[in-house]
XYZ file of C-alpha atoms in Angstrom:
262
model
C -22.708 0.387 23.426
C -19.226 2.253 21.356
C -17.194 -0.640 23.538
C -19.121 -3.035 20.629
C -19.682 -0.900 18.136
C -16.059 -0.904 17.655
C -15.981 -4.707 17.867
C -17.555 -4.658 15.482
C -16.456 -2.858 13.410
C -13.010 -4.320 13.682
C -14.599 -7.841 13.155
C -15.790 -6.445 10.070
C -12.133 -5.440 8.928
C -10.159 -8.702 9.747
C -13.184 -10.522 7.420
C -11.955 -7.741 4.809
C -8.503 -8.452 5.078
C -9.299 -11.982 5.216
C -12.099 -12.005 2.241
C -8.751 -9.889 0.380
C -5.955 -12.391 1.293
C -7.941 -15.596 -0.298
C -8.489 -13.266 -3.325
C -5.092 -13.278 -3.680
C -4.170 -16.371 -2.681
C -7.131 -17.265 -5.791
C -6.160 -15.128 -8.177
C -2.167 -16.434 -7.273
C -3.893 -20.546 -7.656
C -5.461 -19.424 -11.212
C -2.601 -18.078 -12.573
C -0.014 -20.844 -11.229
C -2.564 -23.670 -12.947
C -2.833 -21.183 -15.986
C 1.155 -21.842 -16.952
C 0.984 -25.574 -15.519
C -1.633 -26.114 -18.677
C 0.261 -24.216 -20.768
C 3.638 -25.599 -20.021
C 1.603 -29.222 -20.218
C 0.286 -28.429 -23.609
C 3.280 -27.649 -24.858
C 5.063 -30.796 -24.532
C 1.836 -32.291 -25.236
C 2.564 -30.315 -28.482
C 6.264 -31.198 -28.548
C 5.294 -35.210 -28.073
C 3.083 -35.516 -30.643
C 5.801 -33.970 -33.190
C 8.074 -36.257 -31.481
C 6.064 -39.109 -32.603
C 5.276 -37.807 -35.769
C 8.750 -37.640 -36.935
C 9.727 -41.358 -35.350
C 6.752 -42.398 -38.272
C 7.483 -40.533 -40.158
C 11.645 -42.013 -39.955
C 10.481 -45.260 -38.813
C 10.780 -46.312 -42.287
C 13.929 -45.508 -42.653
C 16.092 -47.117 -39.600
C 19.874 -47.485 -40.606
C 20.107 -51.255 -41.574
C 16.642 -51.885 -41.590
C 16.978 -52.955 -45.298
C 19.645 -54.597 -45.650
C 21.413 -57.781 -44.332
C 24.372 -59.418 -43.826
C 25.896 -62.722 -46.396
C 28.355 -65.119 -44.658
C 30.643 -65.808 -48.434
C 33.268 -68.792 -47.314
C 36.291 -70.397 -49.462
C 36.094 -73.506 -49.125
C 38.784 -75.492 -46.770
C 41.863 -76.613 -49.065
C 39.708 -75.129 -51.894
C 38.303 -78.226 -53.427
C 37.578 -77.359 -56.985
C 38.725 -75.801 -60.408
C 39.199 -72.035 -60.178
C 40.579 -70.738 -62.831
C 40.363 -67.317 -62.090
C 39.904 -66.091 -57.912
C 37.674 -63.357 -56.763
C 37.673 -61.019 -54.347
C 35.326 -61.795 -51.775
C 32.169 -59.777 -52.182
C 30.985 -57.149 -49.119
C 29.481 -58.964 -46.989
C 27.686 -56.352 -44.156
C 24.652 -53.543 -45.064
C 23.837 -55.983 -48.000
C 20.581 -54.204 -49.501
C 17.849 -56.551 -50.279
C 14.887 -54.413 -51.165
C 15.205 -52.780 -55.337
C 16.340 -53.879 -58.703
C 19.652 -54.054 -60.316
C 20.419 -54.707 -63.597
C 23.282 -55.917 -66.395
C 24.084 -56.785 -69.337
C 26.374 -59.207 -71.158
C 27.932 -58.816 -73.557
C 27.802 -61.686 -75.819
C 29.325 -62.559 -79.809
C 25.858 -63.516 -79.854
C 24.123 -59.831 -78.836
C 23.549 -58.557 -75.088
C 21.584 -59.814 -73.076
C 20.344 -57.705 -70.455
C 19.334 -59.516 -66.597
C 17.119 -57.842 -64.446
C 18.589 -59.442 -61.081
C 15.420 -58.745 -57.402
C 17.583 -58.153 -54.249
C 14.075 -58.769 -52.557
C 14.059 -62.603 -53.984
C 18.356 -62.882 -53.387
C 19.634 -60.129 -51.738
C 23.219 -61.792 -51.596
C 23.438 -63.559 -54.612
C 22.846 -60.185 -56.159
C 25.267 -59.236 -54.190
C 27.055 -61.645 -55.179
C 26.526 -61.341 -58.784
C 27.060 -58.117 -58.927
C 30.342 -57.909 -56.799
C 32.293 -61.022 -59.810
C 30.487 -58.226 -63.226
C 32.265 -55.116 -61.536
C 35.719 -57.251 -60.918
C 35.628 -58.347 -64.360
C 35.135 -61.831 -63.703
C 32.868 -62.909 -66.575
C 34.449 -61.207 -69.457
C 35.824 -63.453 -72.314
C 34.313 -66.960 -70.064
C 32.205 -68.791 -72.539
C 28.022 -69.971 -71.964
C 29.829 -73.633 -71.969
C 26.320 -76.413 -71.630
C 23.450 -75.487 -73.260
C 20.385 -78.562 -72.660
C 17.830 -78.980 -75.270
C 15.972 -82.025 -74.110
C 13.705 -82.104 -70.615
C 15.619 -79.077 -69.344
C 15.773 -76.123 -71.178
C 18.598 -73.709 -69.914
C 21.488 -71.814 -71.059
C 24.355 -71.825 -68.540
C 27.333 -69.641 -67.758
C 29.705 -68.509 -65.517
C 33.060 -70.499 -65.384
C 35.718 -68.991 -66.504
C 37.052 -72.188 -67.814
C 34.208 -73.616 -69.273
C 34.387 -77.205 -67.659
C 31.357 -77.069 -65.700
C 33.692 -77.204 -62.449
C 34.953 -73.936 -62.013
C 33.732 -70.955 -59.455
C 35.225 -67.753 -58.087
C 36.828 -68.977 -55.014
C 34.202 -68.730 -52.892
C 30.831 -69.947 -51.960
C 27.805 -68.816 -50.449
C 24.079 -70.101 -48.877
C 20.687 -71.219 -51.061
C 18.189 -68.097 -51.296
C 14.979 -68.762 -50.989
C 13.983 -72.637 -51.630
C 11.804 -74.732 -49.759
C 11.335 -76.818 -47.154
C 11.283 -79.835 -49.439
C 12.684 -80.439 -52.511
C 11.360 -82.943 -53.468
C 8.656 -81.860 -55.432
C 9.024 -80.446 -58.795
C 8.484 -76.946 -59.864
C 7.946 -74.449 -63.066
C 11.207 -71.998 -63.589
C 9.244 -70.284 -66.165
C 11.195 -68.707 -68.800
C 13.289 -66.283 -68.323
C 14.179 -67.474 -64.671
C 18.204 -66.659 -63.590
C 18.847 -69.387 -61.393
C 22.734 -70.379 -59.420
C 24.268 -73.280 -60.693
C 25.267 -75.615 -58.072
C 26.854 -78.521 -56.785
C 24.784 -80.070 -54.512
C 22.996 -77.156 -50.846
C 25.330 -74.063 -49.812
C 27.830 -74.497 -52.465
C 26.623 -71.242 -55.042
C 29.666 -69.275 -57.058
C 29.854 -67.825 -60.291
C 27.472 -69.954 -61.731
C 24.668 -69.624 -63.637
C 21.263 -70.413 -66.027
C 18.925 -69.019 -67.715
C 15.501 -70.710 -68.254
C 14.879 -70.507 -72.787
C 11.468 -72.548 -71.670
C 9.667 -73.710 -69.308
C 10.879 -76.374 -67.226
C 10.487 -78.247 -64.445
C 13.262 -78.629 -61.660
C 13.538 -79.951 -58.096
C 13.727 -76.475 -56.729
C 17.271 -76.367 -55.816
C 17.999 -73.555 -57.090
C 18.533 -70.137 -56.107
C 16.141 -67.639 -58.670
C 18.151 -64.062 -58.383
C 16.054 -62.318 -61.158
C 15.048 -62.446 -64.874
C 17.142 -61.974 -68.877
C 13.947 -59.186 -69.385
C 15.909 -58.206 -73.090
C 17.602 -60.801 -75.009
C 15.946 -63.643 -74.321
C 14.966 -64.283 -78.305
C 18.924 -64.164 -78.790
C 19.719 -67.201 -75.965
C 16.254 -68.606 -78.070
C 18.415 -68.745 -81.902
C 21.396 -70.502 -79.660
C 18.980 -72.979 -79.052
C 17.633 -73.737 -81.416
C 21.186 -74.176 -83.625
C 21.195 -77.250 -80.815
C 24.183 -78.332 -78.643
C 26.957 -80.700 -79.728
C 28.726 -83.749 -77.316
C 32.547 -83.315 -77.438
C 32.284 -85.135 -80.605
C 31.181 -82.415 -82.070
C 27.626 -84.681 -82.325
C 24.225 -83.069 -81.844
C 23.604 -83.698 -78.169
C 21.122 -82.879 -76.565
C 23.309 -82.147 -73.672
C 26.210 -80.673 -74.259
C 28.818 -76.811 -75.476
C 26.326 -74.350 -77.738
C 26.912 -75.346 -81.570
C 27.279 -71.589 -81.612
C 29.414 -70.947 -79.550
C 28.576 -67.809 -76.821
C 31.070 -65.854 -74.965
C 30.925 -63.231 -71.825
C 33.076 -60.847 -73.491
C 31.623 -58.365 -70.910
C 29.031 -57.556 -67.952
C 27.982 -53.565 -67.645
C 26.520 -53.157 -64.275
C 23.018 -50.971 -65.225
C 22.003 -49.878 -61.904
């Protein structure tokens, strides 16, 4: 019997050793799982933080608020170029926000608010020309007082045929340009000689006017409309000096200086 007791004792000791080993193995597994869980939690926190940063930066991606514009010199340079200008920068052109330009004239100062969102390439060109002093000492050569109510400026030669030596495309025009629409009082728009022929000439609408929508609208006159109205009230004259519904302003208007205000 002593032999059997010894066998039982050895079996119990073996079982105890196995239980100790199993308990130690279980503890190691729990420690490993805890470490892994903590690491995953850190990764998750980092991931969420990165996602938050990405969301914050999503509206500030380089180039997200810019566009590219095509300014080209016409082949053979057709038309009158009384004063050439350097091509505006065509890359990284802002397409959000506004800019203001003051036109100091012999009749008073006009403030223009330019809308980049509506016509970024047009605004970019206008600002470039103003900074080059292109508009300085340039007349407003045309006033219309019948059916169409605009004061047109921007040709250094004062003939209505001149430009800066480059052209660029229309912006914001509807696909169907045959149906007339209203250009409201105070509208600032580009004059042209047909599709894609924008240059330096522009006009100010001083009374609601219906046009075929073939002229890029790029801003408004935000101060000085009363001055334009006084010019319009004085009327237009034909080449002989007689009153006309479409001609040179009877009150001479010259842009003495154009200043970009920001």
